[in-house]
Short mmCIF file of C-alpha atoms and ligand atoms in Angstrom, two decimals:
data_model
loop_
_atom_site.label_atom_id
_atom_site.label_comp_id
_atom_site.label_asym_id
_atom_site.label_seq_id
_atom_site.Cartn_x
_atom_site.Cartn_y
_atom_site.Cartn_z
CA UNK A 1 0.00 0.00 0.00
CA UNK A 2 1.47 3.34 -0.98
CA UNK A 3 1.39 6.38 1.24
CA UNK A 4 -0.08 9.60 -0.06
CA UNK A 5 1.47 12.94 0.82
CA UNK A 6 -1.42 13.56 3.19
CA UNK A 7 -0.78 10.23 4.97
CA UNK A 8 2.82 11.28 5.43
CA UNK A 9 1.70 14.62 6.80
CA UNK A 10 -0.64 13.00 9.33
CA UNK A 11 2.07 10.54 10.36
CA UNK A 12 4.57 13.35 10.79
CA UNK A 13 2.03 15.34 12.79
CA UNK A 14 1.37 12.38 15.03
CA UNK A 15 5.08 11.93 15.65
CA UNK A 16 5.47 15.60 16.52
CA UNK A 17 2.59 15.42 19.00
CA UNK A 18 3.59 12.04 20.33
CA UNK A 19 5.59 13.39 23.24
CA UNK A 20 2.89 15.86 24.26
CA UNK A 21 -0.37 13.98 24.45
CA UNK A 22 -1.60 11.67 27.17
CA UNK A 23 -2.46 8.04 26.36
CA UNK A 24 -5.56 7.80 24.26
CA UNK A 25 -8.71 8.68 26.11
CA UNK A 26 -10.74 10.40 23.50
CA UNK A 27 -14.21 11.80 23.31
CA UNK A 28 -16.82 11.49 20.63
CA UNK A 29 -19.48 13.72 19.18
CA UNK A 30 -21.31 13.99 22.52
CA UNK A 31 -20.08 14.63 26.00
CA UNK A 32 -19.53 11.86 28.45
CA UNK A 33 -18.62 8.89 26.26
CA UNK A 34 -15.17 7.73 27.16
CA UNK A 35 -13.20 5.24 25.12
CA UNK A 36 -12.81 2.05 27.12
CA UNK A 37 -9.19 1.14 27.81
CA UNK A 38 -6.62 -0.27 28.04
CA UNK A 39 -6.57 -2.55 25.02
CA UNK A 40 -4.41 -5.48 24.11
CA UNK A 41 -2.28 -4.57 21.15
CA UNK A 42 -2.28 -7.63 18.93
CA UNK A 43 0.10 -6.86 16.12
CA UNK A 44 1.35 -3.30 16.07
CA UNK A 45 3.21 -1.05 18.44
CA UNK A 46 1.37 1.85 20.06
CA UNK A 47 1.54 5.32 18.62
CA UNK A 48 -0.10 8.57 19.62
CA UNK A 49 -3.15 9.64 17.64
CA UNK A 50 -3.06 12.69 15.45
CA UNK A 51 -5.09 15.31 17.26
CA UNK A 52 -6.79 18.58 16.77
CA UNK A 53 -8.82 20.73 19.12
CA UNK A 54 -12.28 21.86 18.05
CA UNK A 55 -13.94 24.99 19.48
CA UNK A 56 -15.80 22.93 22.11
CA UNK A 57 -12.58 21.43 23.38
CA UNK A 58 -13.14 18.00 21.83
CA UNK A 59 -9.76 16.34 21.55
CA UNK A 60 -10.75 13.31 19.45
CA UNK A 61 -8.34 12.34 16.75
CA UNK A 62 -9.62 14.05 13.65
CA UNK A 63 -9.23 12.60 10.23
CA UNK A 64 -9.25 15.67 8.00
CA UNK A 65 -10.03 13.77 4.82
CA UNK A 66 -13.81 14.01 5.18
CA UNK A 67 -16.76 16.01 6.52
CA UNK A 68 -17.82 14.09 9.64
CA UNK A 69 -21.25 12.51 9.64
CA UNK A 70 -23.77 13.83 12.15
CA UNK A 71 -26.01 11.20 13.72
CA UNK A 72 -29.18 12.94 14.99
CA UNK A 73 -29.92 11.93 18.60
CA UNK A 74 -26.80 9.78 18.41
CA UNK A 75 -23.07 10.01 18.45
CA UNK A 76 -19.88 8.95 16.74
CA UNK A 77 -17.61 6.30 18.24
CA UNK A 78 -14.20 7.70 19.13
CA UNK A 79 -11.19 5.77 17.94
CA UNK A 80 -7.52 5.78 18.64
CA UNK A 81 -4.60 5.21 16.33
CA UNK A 82 -2.39 2.26 17.17
CA UNK A 83 0.50 1.68 14.81
CA UNK A 84 -1.47 2.97 11.83
CA UNK A 85 -4.58 0.98 12.75
CA UNK A 86 -7.83 2.70 13.77
CA UNK A 87 -9.03 1.00 16.94
CA UNK A 88 -12.67 1.05 18.02
CA UNK A 89 -14.38 -0.69 20.93
CA UNK A 90 -18.05 -1.67 21.02
CA UNK A 91 -19.78 -3.03 24.11
CA UNK A 92 -23.03 -5.01 23.75
CA UNK A 93 -25.19 -4.44 26.81
CA UNK A 94 -28.63 -3.86 28.24
CA UNK A 95 -29.52 -0.19 28.43
CA UNK A 96 -32.33 2.09 29.45
CA UNK A 97 -33.67 3.95 26.44
CA UNK A 98 -36.20 6.76 26.05
CA UNK A 99 -38.12 6.79 22.75
CA UNK A 100 -39.61 10.18 23.62
CA UNK A 101 -40.49 11.70 27.00
CA UNK A 102 -43.14 9.35 28.39
CA UNK A 103 -41.79 6.01 27.21
CA UNK A 104 -38.68 4.41 28.66
CA UNK A 105 -37.71 0.82 27.94
CA UNK A 106 -35.11 -1.77 28.75
CA UNK A 107 -33.40 -2.27 25.41
CA UNK A 108 -30.15 -3.77 24.21
CA UNK A 109 -27.57 -1.62 22.48
CA UNK A 110 -23.91 -0.68 22.27
CA UNK A 111 -21.85 1.54 24.57
CA UNK A 112 -24.97 2.73 26.35
CA UNK A 113 -27.21 3.63 23.41
CA UNK A 114 -29.44 2.36 20.66
CA UNK A 115 -28.52 2.70 17.92
CA UNK A 116 -24.93 2.14 18.90
CA UNK A 117 -22.47 4.90 18.05
CA UNK A 118 -21.76 5.53 14.38
CA UNK A 119 -18.40 4.23 13.18
CA UNK A 120 -16.62 6.44 10.64
CA UNK A 121 -13.49 5.61 8.69
CA UNK A 122 -11.89 6.10 5.28
CA UNK A 123 -11.44 3.69 2.39
CA UNK A 124 -8.00 2.18 2.77
CA UNK A 125 -8.00 2.41 6.57
CA UNK A 126 -7.13 -0.66 8.53
CA UNK A 127 -9.60 -0.99 11.40
CA UNK A 128 -9.44 -3.10 14.55
CA UNK A 129 -12.76 -3.34 16.35
CA UNK A 130 -13.10 -4.90 19.79
CA UNK A 131 -16.54 -6.25 20.71
CA UNK A 132 -17.21 -6.94 24.39
CA UNK A 133 -20.31 -8.89 25.35
CA UNK A 134 -21.98 -7.72 28.56
CA UNK A 135 -25.30 -9.42 27.76
CA UNK A 136 -26.64 -12.53 29.44
CA UNK A 137 -26.40 -14.54 26.21
CA UNK A 138 -23.87 -14.90 23.42
CA UNK A 139 -23.67 -12.50 20.49
CA UNK A 140 -21.55 -11.75 17.41
CA UNK A 141 -21.00 -8.78 15.13
CA UNK A 142 -21.75 -8.66 11.43
CA UNK A 143 -20.39 -5.74 9.37
CA UNK A 144 -23.30 -5.38 6.99
CA UNK A 145 -22.26 -4.70 3.40
CA UNK A 146 -18.57 -4.50 4.13
CA UNK A 147 -16.06 -6.45 2.03
CA UNK A 148 -13.77 -8.38 4.34
CA UNK A 149 -12.06 -11.72 4.91
CA UNK A 150 -14.63 -14.44 5.51
CA UNK A 151 -13.57 -15.04 9.11
CA UNK A 152 -14.31 -11.38 9.99
CA UNK A 153 -17.92 -11.53 8.72
CA UNK A 154 -19.38 -12.15 12.15
CA UNK A 155 -21.92 -14.88 11.51
CA UNK A 156 -21.96 -16.81 14.78
CA UNK A 157 -21.55 -20.53 14.16
CA UNK A 158 -20.68 -20.06 10.48
CA UNK A 159 -17.57 -17.90 10.40
CA UNK A 160 -16.65 -17.70 14.10
CA UNK A 161 -17.53 -19.06 17.52
CA UNK A 162 -20.17 -17.04 19.37
CA UNK A 163 -18.95 -14.30 21.73
CA UNK A 164 -20.00 -15.62 25.12
CA UNK A 165 -21.12 -13.35 27.96
CA UNK A 166 -18.10 -11.56 29.41
CA UNK A 167 -15.86 -12.25 26.41
CA UNK A 168 -14.22 -9.74 24.06
CA UNK A 169 -13.53 -10.60 20.43
CA UNK A 170 -11.45 -8.56 17.99
CA UNK A 171 -12.22 -8.01 14.31
CA UNK A 172 -9.53 -6.59 12.04
CA UNK A 173 -9.63 -5.81 8.32
CA UNK A 174 -8.75 -3.19 5.71
CA UNK A 175 -11.59 -1.12 4.23
CA UNK A 176 -11.66 -1.72 0.48
CA UNK A 177 -14.72 0.37 -0.42
CA UNK A 178 -16.71 3.41 0.60
CA UNK A 179 -20.42 3.90 1.32
CA UNK A 180 -23.18 3.74 3.90
CA UNK A 181 -23.06 0.53 5.92
CA UNK A 182 -24.43 -0.92 9.13
CA UNK A 183 -23.44 -3.26 11.93
CA UNK A 184 -25.62 -5.69 13.85
CA UNK A 185 -25.40 -9.08 15.59
CA UNK A 186 -25.67 -12.30 13.62
CA UNK A 187 -26.58 -14.31 16.73
CA UNK A 188 -30.09 -14.69 18.14
CA UNK A 189 -30.75 -12.04 15.53
CA UNK A 190 -34.50 -11.78 15.94
CA UNK A 191 -34.22 -10.96 19.64
CA UNK A 192 -31.06 -8.90 19.60
CA UNK A 193 -32.16 -6.65 16.74
CA UNK A 194 -35.72 -6.36 18.05
CA UNK A 195 -34.25 -5.02 21.28
CA UNK A 196 -32.13 -2.41 19.52
CA UNK A 197 -28.67 -3.81 18.70
CA UNK A 198 -27.57 -2.00 15.52
CA UNK A 199 -25.47 0.89 14.29
CA UNK A 200 -24.21 2.73 11.21
CA UNK A 201 -20.75 2.27 9.70
CA UNK A 202 -19.80 5.05 7.28
CA UNK A 203 -16.78 4.67 5.02
CA UNK A 204 -15.67 7.83 3.23
CA UNK A 205 -13.97 7.65 -0.17
CA UNK A 206 -10.19 7.84 -0.03
CA UNK A 207 -9.86 10.60 -2.63
CA UNK A 208 -12.76 12.81 -1.60
CA UNK A 209 -15.80 13.12 -3.84
CA UNK A 210 -16.99 15.37 -6.64
CA UNK A 211 -19.84 17.66 -5.51
CA UNK A 212 -18.82 17.26 -1.86
CA UNK A 213 -21.59 17.67 0.69
CA UNK A 214 -21.68 20.41 3.32
CA UNK A 215 -23.68 18.30 5.76
CA UNK A 216 -23.91 14.58 6.16
CA UNK A 217 -26.64 12.99 8.31
CA UNK A 218 -26.95 9.32 9.30
CA UNK A 219 -30.31 7.80 10.27
CA UNK A 220 -31.09 4.20 11.11
CA UNK A 221 -34.74 3.13 10.71
CA UNK A 222 -36.23 0.60 13.08
CA UNK A 223 -39.46 -0.78 14.55
CA UNK A 224 -40.35 -1.83 18.07
CA UNK A 225 -43.10 -3.89 19.64
CA UNK A 226 -43.41 -1.70 22.74
CA UNK A 227 -46.93 -2.76 23.64
CA UNK A 228 -48.96 -0.21 25.64
CA UNK A 229 -48.22 -0.51 29.33
CA UNK A 230 -44.99 -2.52 28.91
CA UNK A 231 -41.34 -1.66 29.52
CA UNK A 232 -39.49 -4.01 27.16
CA UNK A 233 -39.75 -4.52 23.39
CA UNK A 234 -41.43 -7.81 22.42
CA UNK A 235 -39.24 -9.71 19.94
CA UNK A 236 -41.99 -12.11 18.83
CA UNK A 237 -43.87 -9.55 16.73
CA UNK A 238 -43.52 -9.72 12.96
CA UNK A 239 -45.84 -6.99 11.64
CA UNK A 240 -47.91 -5.08 14.19
CA UNK A 241 -45.24 -2.88 15.70
CA UNK A 242 -46.03 -0.04 18.08
CA UNK A 243 -43.13 2.35 17.53
CA UNK A 244 -41.37 3.31 14.31
CA UNK A 245 -38.12 5.15 14.84
CA UNK A 246 -35.33 7.19 13.33
CA UNK A 247 -32.20 6.53 15.39
CA UNK A 248 -34.45 4.84 17.96
CA UNK A 249 -36.52 7.98 18.64
CA UNK A 250 -40.09 8.90 17.66
CA UNK A 251 -41.38 12.33 16.70
CA UNK A 252 -41.18 14.87 18.27
CA UNK A 253 -38.08 13.54 20.03
CA UNK A 254 -36.21 13.08 16.73
CA UNK A 255 -33.74 15.92 16.20
CA UNK A 256 -34.53 18.31 13.36
CA UNK A 257 -32.16 18.07 10.39
CA UNK A 258 -30.66 21.56 10.26
CA UNK A 259 -29.05 23.17 7.22
CA UNK A 260 -28.22 26.58 5.83
CA UNK A 261 -29.95 27.71 2.65
CA UNK A 262 -28.04 26.54 -0.42
CA UNK A 263 -25.99 23.92 1.38
CA UNK A 264 -25.62 20.51 -0.19
CA UNK A 265 -27.02 17.99 2.29
CA UNK A 266 -26.79 14.21 2.34
CA UNK A 267 -29.07 12.05 4.44
CA UNK A 268 -27.82 8.48 4.75
CA UNK A 269 -30.60 6.06 5.63
CA UNK A 270 -30.22 2.47 6.80
CA UNK A 271 -33.06 0.06 7.52
CA UNK A 272 -32.69 -2.74 10.07
CA UNK A 273 -36.42 -2.91 10.80
CA UNK A 274 -38.88 -5.55 9.58
CA UNK A 275 -40.66 -3.29 7.07
CA UNK A 276 -39.69 -1.32 3.98
CA UNK A 277 -39.95 2.43 4.45
CA UNK A 278 -40.87 4.81 1.62
CA UNK A 279 -39.10 7.87 2.94
CA UNK A 280 -40.58 11.11 1.67
CA UNK A 281 -39.01 14.58 1.68
CA UNK A 282 -40.97 17.79 1.24
CA UNK A 283 -39.74 20.93 -0.48
CA UNK A 284 -37.14 19.55 -2.88
CA UNK A 285 -36.38 16.78 -5.29
CA UNK A 286 -33.48 14.91 -3.82
CA UNK A 287 -31.16 12.70 -5.81
CA UNK A 288 -30.61 9.14 -4.71
CA UNK A 289 -26.83 9.07 -4.93
CA UNK A 290 -25.59 5.99 -3.17
CA UNK A 291 -26.00 3.01 -0.89
CA UNK A 292 -23.80 0.33 0.62
CA UNK A 293 -22.49 0.06 -2.93
CA UNK A 294 -20.84 3.44 -2.37
CA UNK A 295 -21.60 6.77 -3.95
CA UNK A 296 -22.98 5.85 -7.34
CA UNK A 297 -21.66 7.20 -10.68
CA UNK A 298 -23.59 10.36 -11.50
CA UNK A 299 -25.31 8.71 -14.46
CA UNK A 300 -27.13 6.50 -11.93
CA UNK A 301 -28.39 9.33 -9.74
CA UNK A 302 -32.11 9.86 -10.05
CA UNK A 303 -34.40 12.62 -8.83
CA UNK A 304 -37.16 11.52 -6.47
CA UNK A 305 -39.24 12.84 -3.61
CA UNK A 306 -39.87 9.40 -2.10
CA UNK A 307 -37.38 6.57 -1.91
CA UNK A 308 -38.09 3.11 -0.53
CA UNK A 309 -35.41 2.01 1.89
CA UNK A 310 -35.88 -1.74 1.89
CA UNK A 311 -35.15 -4.01 4.83
CA UNK A 312 -31.40 -4.48 5.06
CA UNK A 313 -30.74 -1.69 2.53
CA UNK A 314 -29.10 1.71 2.79
CA UNK A 315 -29.82 4.75 0.61
CA UNK A 316 -28.15 8.15 0.36
CA UNK A 317 -30.37 11.14 -0.45
CA UNK A 318 -28.75 14.42 -1.50
CA UNK A 319 -30.35 17.80 -2.03
CA UNK A 320 -29.64 21.52 -2.01
CA UNK A 321 -31.36 23.05 1.02
CA UNK A 322 -34.29 25.45 0.47
CA UNK A 323 -35.47 27.71 3.32
CA UNK A 324 -38.44 26.46 5.37
CA UNK A 325 -39.60 23.77 7.75
CA UNK A 326 -39.94 20.72 5.54
CA UNK A 327 -41.49 17.46 6.71
CA UNK A 328 -39.31 14.36 6.28
CA UNK A 329 -41.02 11.08 7.05
CA UNK A 330 -41.94 7.55 6.16
CA UNK A 331 -44.99 7.50 3.92
CA UNK A 332 -46.54 4.40 5.48
CA UNK A 333 -49.14 6.31 7.46
CA UNK A 334 -49.02 3.89 10.39
CA UNK A 335 -45.28 4.50 10.57
CA UNK A 336 -45.87 8.13 11.54
CA UNK A 337 -48.10 7.06 14.44
CA UNK A 338 -47.25 5.65 17.83
CA UNK A 339 -48.96 2.79 19.66
CA UNK A 340 -52.60 2.22 18.83
CA UNK A 341 -55.15 -0.49 19.43
CA UNK A 342 -55.18 -2.68 16.33
CA UNK A 343 -58.19 -4.68 17.50
CA UNK A 344 -60.72 -1.92 18.21
CA UNK A 345 -63.89 -1.66 16.09
CA UNK A 346 -63.93 1.11 13.48
CA UNK A 347 -65.74 4.07 15.13
CA UNK A 348 -65.93 6.30 12.04
CA UNK A 349 -69.53 7.26 11.38
CA UNK A 350 -70.77 5.52 14.56
CA UNK A 351 -73.11 7.45 16.83
CA UNK A 352 -71.80 6.61 20.31
CA UNK A 353 -74.21 8.80 22.30
CA UNK A 354 -75.74 6.75 25.09
CA UNK A 355 -73.11 4.04 24.76
CA UNK A 356 -70.53 6.21 26.50
CA UNK A 357 -72.53 6.34 29.76
CA UNK A 358 -73.11 2.60 29.75
CA UNK A 359 -69.44 1.81 29.16
CA UNK A 360 -68.36 4.27 31.85
CA UNK A 361 -70.15 2.15 34.45
CA UNK A 362 -67.63 -0.59 33.66
CA UNK A 363 -64.72 1.58 32.52
CA UNK A 364 -64.68 4.87 34.45
CA UNK A 365 -63.34 7.74 32.35
CA UNK A 366 -64.15 6.06 29.03
CA UNK A 367 -64.48 8.56 26.19
CA UNK A 368 -66.11 7.50 22.95
CA UNK A 369 -64.21 9.01 20.05
CA UNK A 370 -63.63 8.79 16.36
CA UNK A 371 -67.11 9.40 14.91
CA UNK A 372 -65.82 12.10 12.53
CA UNK A 373 -62.24 10.75 12.32
CA UNK A 374 -59.22 10.45 14.62
CA UNK A 375 -58.10 14.08 14.59
CA UNK A 376 -59.76 14.73 17.94
CA UNK A 377 -57.19 12.37 19.50
CA UNK A 378 -54.60 15.13 19.68
CA UNK A 379 -57.18 17.41 21.36
CA UNK A 380 -57.77 14.71 23.98
CA UNK A 381 -54.02 14.54 24.55
CA UNK A 382 -53.90 18.32 24.94
CA UNK A 383 -56.72 18.03 27.52
CA UNK A 384 -54.51 15.70 29.53
CA UNK A 385 -56.32 12.46 28.79
CA UNK A 386 -53.82 9.71 29.57
CA UNK A 387 -53.43 6.23 28.13
CA UNK A 388 -51.75 3.22 29.75
CA UNK A 389 -48.55 3.84 31.74
CA UNK A 390 -45.25 4.20 29.84
CA UNK A 391 -47.18 4.65 26.58
CA UNK A 392 -46.92 7.49 24.11
CA UNK A 393 -50.10 8.85 22.54
CA UNK A 394 -50.74 7.72 18.97
CA UNK A 395 -50.23 11.28 17.73
CA UNK A 396 -47.83 13.81 19.17
CA UNK A 397 -46.11 17.08 18.51
CA UNK A 398 -47.07 20.71 18.59
CA UNK A 399 -46.18 23.05 15.74
CA UNK A 400 -46.53 26.80 15.33
CA UNK A 401 -50.06 26.28 13.95
CA UNK A 402 -51.26 23.61 16.38
CA UNK A 403 -50.91 19.85 16.89
CA UNK A 404 -48.95 18.08 14.15
CA UNK A 405 -50.79 14.77 14.68
CA UNK A 406 -47.67 12.79 13.93
CA UNK A 407 -45.46 10.32 15.75
CA UNK A 408 -42.97 7.67 14.75
CA UNK A 409 -40.76 8.19 11.71
CA UNK A 410 -41.28 11.90 11.23
CA UNK A 411 -38.97 14.84 11.64
CA UNK A 412 -38.45 18.29 10.15
CA UNK A 413 -35.70 19.55 7.88
CA UNK A 414 -35.13 23.10 9.10
CA UNK A 415 -33.36 25.31 6.60
CA UNK A 416 -32.47 28.92 7.32
CA UNK A 417 -30.16 31.52 5.85
CA UNK A 418 -26.79 31.85 7.46
CA UNK A 419 -26.67 28.87 9.83
CA UNK A 420 -23.06 28.14 10.75
CA UNK A 421 -21.61 25.10 9.01
CA UNK A 422 -21.01 23.13 12.18
CA UNK A 423 -24.23 24.09 14.00
CA UNK A 424 -26.98 21.53 14.49
CA UNK A 425 -28.91 23.61 17.02
CA UNK A 426 -32.66 23.74 16.39
CA UNK A 427 -33.40 27.22 14.98
CA UNK A 428 -37.06 27.19 16.10
CA UNK A 429 -40.03 27.43 13.74
CA UNK A 430 -39.77 28.98 10.30
CA UNK A 431 -41.02 32.55 10.00
CA UNK A 432 -42.92 32.85 6.75
CA UNK A 433 -42.93 36.03 4.73
CA UNK A 434 -46.24 37.88 4.81
CA UNK A 435 -48.82 36.48 2.43
CA UNK A 436 -47.03 33.13 1.89
CA UNK A 437 -49.07 30.91 4.23
CA UNK A 438 -52.25 29.12 3.19
CA UNK A 439 -55.15 30.94 4.84
CA UNK A 440 -58.88 30.74 5.52
CA UNK A 441 -61.14 32.53 3.08
CA UNK A 442 -64.54 31.29 4.27
CA UNK A 443 -66.37 29.49 7.07
CA UNK A 444 -69.34 28.65 4.83
CA UNK A 445 -69.37 25.05 3.65
CA UNK A 446 -71.39 26.16 0.63
CA UNK A 447 -68.70 28.66 -0.34
CA UNK A 448 -67.99 29.02 -4.04
CA UNK A 449 -69.18 26.74 -6.80
CA UNK A 450 -66.66 23.87 -6.95
CA UNK A 451 -67.28 21.09 -9.45
CA UNK A 452 -68.31 17.86 -7.67
CA UNK A 453 -69.10 14.46 -9.05
CA UNK A 454 -70.39 11.17 -7.69
CA UNK A 455 -72.71 10.68 -4.76
CA UNK A 456 -71.77 13.11 -2.00
CA UNK A 457 -72.65 12.50 1.65
CA UNK A 458 -72.88 15.28 4.17
CA UNK A 459 -70.75 14.89 7.30
CA UNK A 460 -69.82 18.51 8.02
CA UNK A 461 -71.90 19.98 10.81
CA UNK A 462 -73.41 23.31 9.78
CA UNK A 463 -71.25 26.19 11.07
CA UNK A 464 -72.64 28.29 13.92
CA UNK A 465 -72.49 31.45 11.81
CA UNK A 466 -72.13 32.06 8.13
CA UNK A 467 -69.82 34.54 6.53
CA UNK A 468 -66.94 35.07 4.20
CA UNK A 469 -63.50 36.26 5.12
CA UNK A 470 -61.04 37.85 2.78
CA UNK A 471 -61.32 37.02 -0.88
CA UNK A 472 -63.69 35.07 -3.05
CA UNK A 473 -62.40 33.05 -5.96
CA UNK A 474 -63.64 35.32 -8.73
CA UNK A 475 -60.50 37.40 -8.47
CA UNK A 476 -60.12 40.97 -7.37
CU1 LIG B 501 -42.17 3.17 7.29
#
C-alpha cells in the first residue's frame, strides 16, 4: 500500500505530538462517552493519535479527509490510532432507552445507546474493532455490506464461535470500499435486533468526492413492539409494531435536520427494521446518490421525492437546502403514528351517544371518540387524557399552527439563511414572509361553486355562523 502525501503529513504530525499527548482517552461527538481502555495490542506497536482541538474542546483524533457525519440523537464512536490501525471498541449491553419523554424501555444496544455509536473511517484504513459482550447470552457482530475476509464476517456458528457473555472478540480488516453501511449481531438475531442492537458504519472515499456535501446525516430506521403498558420490546412480533423510529426515537423527540440555505445535504438512511420504508421529503427533489455500494456514478443518480429504503438496505439522499420547515417522514401512514389499538372496532360514522354512559359504568373515564375521524385524539391529549402507563399517545407534537398529529418516523428539515456550518442547534419554527401561508377565506361550507361528481354525503356539521372572510375566488 502506498502512502499519499497527506498520509505522510498526518504521520509526521502524530510523531510531533507524540511526546505531548496523554495516552488515548478520546471523546466522541457527545459529552460523556469515554473510550474504554486499556486494550491489548495484537500486532502493532502503540503510537499517539493525530489530534486537533475543536472549538468545544473536543480532543478526538480528527481525520481531515472528510466532513464528519452527524447522527441525529446519536453520536460517533471515538477511535484511537495504534500503529497505523484505527481502533474502536463496542460493548453489547442492556440499556435504558427513552423513545420520547413518556416512554422508557429496557433495550439492548452498544456503549450505552441504541442505535450504537456511528463508526466512521476512510477507504484504505485498517480498522481493529473490539466487541465486548456484557449481555446474558452470546452474540456476534456482522459488518453489513462491508467487504472483508470471511472469518471477519461475524456470523456466529458459520464464520466464528459465538462471543460468550463476558468475552471480548477482535475483528480486524482493511476497508476496500466506501459507502453507507451498518453493523448488527448475527446471533439470536430476531431478539437482539428487536431489542435495539444495531449501528451505522460510514466509510468515506479515499480521494474525496466530486460535488462534496456540506452536511452529512446518518439515520437508522427501526421498529419496536413496545406494547402499551410494557417496559421491554417484544421480539416475537412480525408486523404489528407499536413504535417506528429514526435513530431509535419517535417524533417529536427526533432531532430536526438543520441546514443553511443553499448547502448541499446528504441524508444516509439504513433500515434494520422488519418493514420497507418509503421515505418522503418535502420541499425539494433529492437525488438518490448511493447506498452500501458506495456513492454511485452520477449517471445512476435519479431525482425523487420518495425513496423506498428496503429491509437491510441503505440509501443516500442528496439535495440543495431550500429555506423552510420541511417534513421528512416515512410515507406508510401507520409509521408516523405511535402505539394504537389494532383490534378496536372502526368508530368512524358511529353514533356513540348513550353508549358512553353505559361503558363508563364498567370503565370509568371512558371517552367514545372517532365518529368524525381520529383528529380529535390530539385534542384529547392536549386536555390531559392519559393512556396506559409508559405509553406514548398515537399522535404527538405541537407546531406553530397547532398539533402536528404525527409520531414515529417523522422529523423536520429546518433550513435557514446563514446557519453556521457546524451548527446543528434547532433554529425554532420557520417565519414565513407575509402572504405566503395558506389561509382561511370562508367558514361557509357552501362557499364558491366547486365542481363535484359522484354521490356526496354530508358529514360537516353546519357552522354556527355564516360569513366570508377575505377574498372570493372570482379574483379581485
Ligand atoms: Cu415506514
